[in-house]
């Protein structure tokens, strides 16, 4: 992580995981994503310290996430997102590397275009999409869209990154800061530059404290900035990716060493 960012984070008050979940689990939210360089982001982070606390576990403030995404042979999860369809579903298994456990996560959009995330703790690391997991995916999809999911899933991309999580002192808002992203799919590896960050704000109305601070510093959301879709596009795992070109250009992805 950029040294200046790490130094700025030292000025934040800490919050525990239990307290964070109690204040701002944000499993239903409106998201905004920003692609920022360390130089541009640092002034905003300094302002955030007045309004946000940082997740701290065992004296750590940055945590490694390893995520596998699943899609069907037609890549409908990817192309539904690419085409902007409301009815879309992302399925992933996220390993919280430092904590030593994993969750199956299903992300959907409801009629209000609000992101709904449902989670199931993975009981069998060797078979994360077992029958219980598949039933869970089917149930969540049917609850939102009133139709069957009916897709055969297989792993399509693996990614790893470091994440910092901030939670507002008041109001239930939270945000994540991702860096050191590394994608691997289609026999290809890609990584973003070490001074680049994907910042995601999560609030009930999509216009929280963080968004106002960033907007005041002339920083604006980057549309179509799904890490899954960016990773698939940058590794050549999909044919069509024109909607994600602005995000790809901002991230300056390079071949991973």
Short mmCIF file of C-alpha atoms in Angstrom, two decimals:
data_model
loop_
_atom_site.label_atom_id
_atom_site.label_comp_id
_atom_site.label_asym_id
_atom_site.label_seq_id
_atom_site.Cartn_x
_atom_site.Cartn_y
_atom_site.Cartn_z
CA UNK A 1 0.00 0.00 0.00
CA UNK A 2 1.09 3.58 -0.66
CA UNK A 3 3.00 4.83 2.42
CA UNK A 4 1.18 8.17 2.53
CA UNK A 5 -2.19 6.39 2.60
CA UNK A 6 -1.05 4.08 5.39
CA UNK A 7 0.18 7.08 7.38
CA UNK A 8 -3.14 8.88 6.96
CA UNK A 9 -5.05 5.80 8.14
CA UNK A 10 -3.11 5.95 11.40
CA UNK A 11 -5.17 9.02 12.28
CA UNK A 12 -8.48 7.12 12.24
CA UNK A 13 -10.18 5.81 15.35
CA UNK A 14 -10.51 1.98 15.23
CA UNK A 15 -13.73 -0.03 15.25
CA UNK A 16 -14.11 -3.77 15.89
CA UNK A 17 -15.80 -6.17 13.47
CA UNK A 18 -18.71 -6.77 15.85
CA UNK A 19 -19.30 -3.05 16.26
CA UNK A 20 -19.02 -2.49 12.51
CA UNK A 21 -21.62 -5.16 11.76
CA UNK A 22 -23.87 -3.71 14.41
CA UNK A 23 -23.68 -0.23 12.89
CA UNK A 24 -23.45 -0.82 9.14
CA UNK A 25 -23.76 -4.33 7.74
CA UNK A 26 -25.16 -2.71 4.54
CA UNK A 27 -26.36 -5.89 2.86
CA UNK A 28 -28.89 -3.71 1.01
CA UNK A 29 -27.43 -0.48 -0.29
CA UNK A 30 -26.75 1.88 -3.16
CA UNK A 31 -23.12 1.85 -4.26
CA UNK A 32 -20.83 4.32 -5.95
CA UNK A 33 -17.35 3.34 -7.12
CA UNK A 34 -14.40 5.63 -7.68
CA UNK A 35 -11.04 4.88 -9.30
CA UNK A 36 -8.47 7.15 -7.69
CA UNK A 37 -4.72 7.55 -7.54
CA UNK A 38 -3.05 7.78 -4.13
CA UNK A 39 -2.25 11.44 -4.74
CA UNK A 40 -5.84 12.35 -5.50
CA UNK A 41 -7.30 10.19 -2.75
CA UNK A 42 -5.14 11.32 0.18
CA UNK A 43 -6.88 14.73 0.74
CA UNK A 44 -10.28 13.01 0.80
CA UNK A 45 -9.00 10.38 3.23
CA UNK A 46 -7.81 13.13 5.57
CA UNK A 47 -11.37 14.54 5.61
CA UNK A 48 -12.87 11.08 6.12
CA UNK A 49 -11.00 10.74 9.42
CA UNK A 50 -13.40 13.24 11.01
CA UNK A 51 -16.47 11.21 10.08
CA UNK A 52 -15.36 7.56 9.81
CA UNK A 53 -13.70 4.85 11.89
CA UNK A 54 -11.49 2.14 10.41
CA UNK A 55 -11.99 -1.59 10.90
CA UNK A 56 -9.15 -2.96 13.02
CA UNK A 57 -8.62 -6.61 13.94
CA UNK A 58 -5.54 -7.74 15.88
CA UNK A 59 -3.86 -4.39 15.18
CA UNK A 60 -4.35 -4.81 11.42
CA UNK A 61 -6.23 -2.34 9.22
CA UNK A 62 -5.74 -3.85 5.75
CA UNK A 63 -6.97 -7.37 5.05
CA UNK A 64 -6.39 -9.82 2.20
CA UNK A 65 -9.43 -11.07 0.29
CA UNK A 66 -9.28 -13.94 -2.21
CA UNK A 67 -12.39 -14.31 -4.35
CA UNK A 68 -13.52 -16.83 -6.96
CA UNK A 69 -16.39 -15.86 -9.24
CA UNK A 70 -18.69 -18.37 -10.89
CA UNK A 71 -20.66 -18.09 -14.12
CA UNK A 72 -22.42 -20.35 -16.59
CA UNK A 73 -20.89 -21.48 -19.93
CA UNK A 74 -22.59 -18.55 -21.75
CA UNK A 75 -21.21 -16.05 -19.22
CA UNK A 76 -24.68 -14.71 -18.62
CA UNK A 77 -23.70 -13.24 -15.27
CA UNK A 78 -21.09 -11.12 -17.03
CA UNK A 79 -23.14 -10.21 -20.10
CA UNK A 80 -26.26 -9.37 -18.08
CA UNK A 81 -24.12 -6.79 -16.28
CA UNK A 82 -22.49 -5.63 -19.53
CA UNK A 83 -25.92 -5.03 -21.08
CA UNK A 84 -27.23 -3.22 -18.03
CA UNK A 85 -30.02 -5.65 -17.23
CA UNK A 86 -31.70 -5.21 -13.87
CA UNK A 87 -32.21 -8.93 -13.42
CA UNK A 88 -28.66 -10.04 -12.88
CA UNK A 89 -26.86 -12.22 -10.43
CA UNK A 90 -23.23 -12.55 -9.40
CA UNK A 91 -22.10 -15.62 -7.48
CA UNK A 92 -18.77 -15.69 -5.70
CA UNK A 93 -16.92 -17.42 -2.91
CA UNK A 94 -14.89 -14.94 -0.91
CA UNK A 95 -12.12 -16.09 1.40
CA UNK A 96 -11.25 -13.76 4.25
CA UNK A 97 -7.63 -14.88 4.24
CA UNK A 98 -6.56 -13.32 7.54
CA UNK A 99 -9.60 -14.67 9.41
CA UNK A 100 -9.44 -18.13 7.82
CA UNK A 101 -13.05 -18.55 6.68
CA UNK A 102 -15.09 -18.15 3.49
CA UNK A 103 -18.59 -17.08 2.47
CA UNK A 104 -20.68 -17.88 -0.55
CA UNK A 105 -22.12 -14.53 -1.64
CA UNK A 106 -25.00 -13.89 -4.04
CA UNK A 107 -25.42 -10.32 -5.32
CA UNK A 108 -28.65 -9.22 -7.02
CA UNK A 109 -30.51 -6.02 -7.92
CA UNK A 110 -34.04 -5.51 -6.65
CA UNK A 111 -36.83 -3.48 -8.29
CA UNK A 112 -35.44 -0.31 -6.74
CA UNK A 113 -32.05 -1.05 -8.35
CA UNK A 114 -30.63 -1.51 -4.87
CA UNK A 115 -27.86 -4.08 -4.48
CA UNK A 116 -28.93 -7.01 -2.30
CA UNK A 117 -26.19 -9.29 -0.99
CA UNK A 118 -26.95 -12.62 0.66
CA UNK A 119 -24.28 -14.75 2.34
CA UNK A 120 -23.83 -18.32 3.45
CA UNK A 121 -20.78 -19.46 5.37
CA UNK A 122 -18.85 -22.10 3.44
CA UNK A 123 -18.75 -25.35 5.38
CA UNK A 124 -16.70 -27.39 2.89
CA UNK A 125 -13.74 -25.50 1.42
CA UNK A 126 -13.13 -28.31 -1.10
CA UNK A 127 -16.70 -28.14 -2.42
CA UNK A 128 -17.99 -24.58 -1.92
CA UNK A 129 -20.84 -25.04 -4.42
CA UNK A 130 -22.29 -28.18 -2.88
CA UNK A 131 -26.00 -28.99 -2.91
CA UNK A 132 -26.69 -26.76 0.10
CA UNK A 133 -24.96 -23.83 -1.61
CA UNK A 134 -26.82 -24.38 -4.90
CA UNK A 135 -30.13 -24.49 -3.03
CA UNK A 136 -29.17 -21.22 -1.32
CA UNK A 137 -28.42 -19.53 -4.66
CA UNK A 138 -31.72 -20.76 -6.12
CA UNK A 139 -33.66 -19.53 -3.09
CA UNK A 140 -32.15 -16.04 -3.14
CA UNK A 141 -32.71 -15.65 -6.88
CA UNK A 142 -36.32 -16.80 -6.64
CA UNK A 143 -37.02 -14.47 -3.71
CA UNK A 144 -35.92 -11.41 -5.72
CA UNK A 145 -37.04 -12.28 -9.26
CA UNK A 146 -39.85 -14.79 -8.70
CA UNK A 147 -38.33 -17.23 -11.18
CA UNK A 148 -35.81 -20.05 -11.12
CA UNK A 149 -32.07 -19.42 -11.45
CA UNK A 150 -31.49 -22.57 -13.47
CA UNK A 151 -27.82 -22.06 -14.38
CA UNK A 152 -24.92 -24.48 -14.21
CA UNK A 153 -22.01 -22.66 -12.62
CA UNK A 154 -18.26 -23.11 -12.87
CA UNK A 155 -15.30 -20.95 -11.68
CA UNK A 156 -14.29 -18.32 -14.25
CA UNK A 157 -11.93 -15.89 -12.50
CA UNK A 158 -9.87 -15.64 -9.32
CA UNK A 159 -8.81 -12.36 -7.78
CA UNK A 160 -6.97 -11.15 -4.72
CA UNK A 161 -6.65 -7.71 -3.18
CA UNK A 162 -6.15 -5.80 0.06
CA UNK A 163 -9.19 -4.10 1.58
CA UNK A 164 -9.59 -1.33 4.14
CA UNK A 165 -13.10 -0.80 5.53
CA UNK A 166 -14.38 2.48 6.96
CA UNK A 167 -17.68 2.96 8.79
CA UNK A 168 -19.36 6.27 9.53
CA UNK A 169 -19.48 7.34 13.14
CA UNK A 170 -23.15 8.17 12.56
CA UNK A 171 -25.74 7.16 9.97
CA UNK A 172 -24.86 3.56 9.09
CA UNK A 173 -22.76 4.42 6.03
CA UNK A 174 -19.63 2.46 5.15
CA UNK A 175 -16.99 2.35 2.47
CA UNK A 176 -14.27 0.03 1.23
CA UNK A 177 -10.86 0.85 -0.20
CA UNK A 178 -9.30 -1.84 -2.41
CA UNK A 179 -5.72 -1.91 -3.59
CA UNK A 180 -3.12 -4.36 -4.94
CA UNK A 181 -5.71 -6.07 -7.14
CA UNK A 182 -4.58 -9.13 -9.03
CA UNK A 183 -6.77 -11.01 -11.51
CA UNK A 184 -6.22 -14.47 -12.97
CA UNK A 185 -8.46 -15.97 -15.66
CA UNK A 186 -8.25 -17.50 -19.10
CA UNK A 187 -4.60 -18.41 -18.45
CA UNK A 188 -3.76 -14.72 -18.03
CA UNK A 189 -2.82 -12.59 -15.02
CA UNK A 190 -3.34 -8.85 -14.69
CA UNK A 191 -2.67 -6.40 -11.84
CA UNK A 192 -3.38 -2.74 -11.18
CA UNK A 193 -0.64 -0.27 -10.35
CA UNK A 194 0.25 -0.07 -6.63
CA UNK A 195 -0.81 3.58 -6.35
CA UNK A 196 -4.35 2.92 -7.67
CA UNK A 197 -7.44 2.41 -5.50
CA UNK A 198 -11.01 1.35 -6.09
CA UNK A 199 -13.10 3.14 -3.49
CA UNK A 200 -16.69 2.00 -3.01
CA UNK A 201 -19.17 4.00 -0.97
CA UNK A 202 -22.22 2.19 0.39
CA UNK A 203 -25.18 4.12 1.73
CA UNK A 204 -28.95 3.86 1.85
CA UNK A 205 -29.50 6.55 -0.80
CA UNK A 206 -26.19 6.53 -2.67
CA UNK A 207 -25.30 10.07 -1.59
CA UNK A 208 -23.61 9.74 1.77
CA UNK A 209 -20.92 11.70 3.59
CA UNK A 210 -18.10 10.13 1.60
CA UNK A 211 -19.76 10.94 -1.74
CA UNK A 212 -20.20 14.56 -0.71
CA UNK A 213 -16.56 14.87 0.37
CA UNK A 214 -15.32 13.30 -2.87
CA UNK A 215 -17.62 15.46 -4.96
CA UNK A 216 -16.37 18.55 -3.10
CA UNK A 217 -12.84 17.61 -4.21
CA UNK A 218 -14.02 17.21 -7.83
CA UNK A 219 -13.90 13.42 -7.79
CA UNK A 220 -16.77 11.57 -9.39
CA UNK A 221 -17.89 7.93 -9.61
CA UNK A 222 -16.64 5.72 -12.40
CA UNK A 223 -19.55 3.97 -14.04
CA UNK A 224 -19.41 0.25 -14.71
CA UNK A 225 -16.57 -0.53 -12.34
CA UNK A 226 -17.37 -4.08 -11.28
CA UNK A 227 -14.14 -5.84 -10.30
CA UNK A 228 -15.55 -9.06 -11.72
CA UNK A 229 -16.29 -7.50 -15.10
CA UNK A 230 -13.02 -5.55 -15.22
CA UNK A 231 -11.08 -8.70 -14.43
CA UNK A 232 -12.90 -10.71 -17.07
CA UNK A 233 -12.33 -8.02 -19.68
CA UNK A 234 -8.67 -7.40 -18.87
CA UNK A 235 -7.74 -11.08 -19.01
CA UNK A 236 -9.51 -11.69 -22.32
CA UNK A 237 -12.00 -14.10 -20.77
CA UNK A 238 -14.89 -12.39 -22.61
CA UNK A 239 -15.34 -11.06 -26.13
CA UNK A 240 -17.37 -7.90 -25.52
CA UNK A 241 -16.23 -5.36 -22.96
CA UNK A 242 -16.66 -1.90 -24.50
CA UNK A 243 -18.82 -0.65 -21.62
CA UNK A 244 -15.91 -1.20 -19.23
CA UNK A 245 -13.24 0.56 -21.30
CA UNK A 246 -13.27 3.81 -19.23
CA UNK A 247 -12.62 1.87 -16.01
CA UNK A 248 -9.96 -0.26 -17.67
CA UNK A 249 -8.11 2.82 -18.91
CA UNK A 250 -8.21 4.49 -15.49
CA UNK A 251 -6.86 1.39 -13.71
CA UNK A 252 -3.80 1.06 -15.98
CA UNK A 253 -3.83 -2.73 -15.73
CA UNK A 254 -0.57 -4.47 -16.57
CA UNK A 255 0.62 -8.03 -16.94
CA UNK A 256 1.20 -9.45 -13.47
CA UNK A 257 4.71 -10.58 -12.63
#
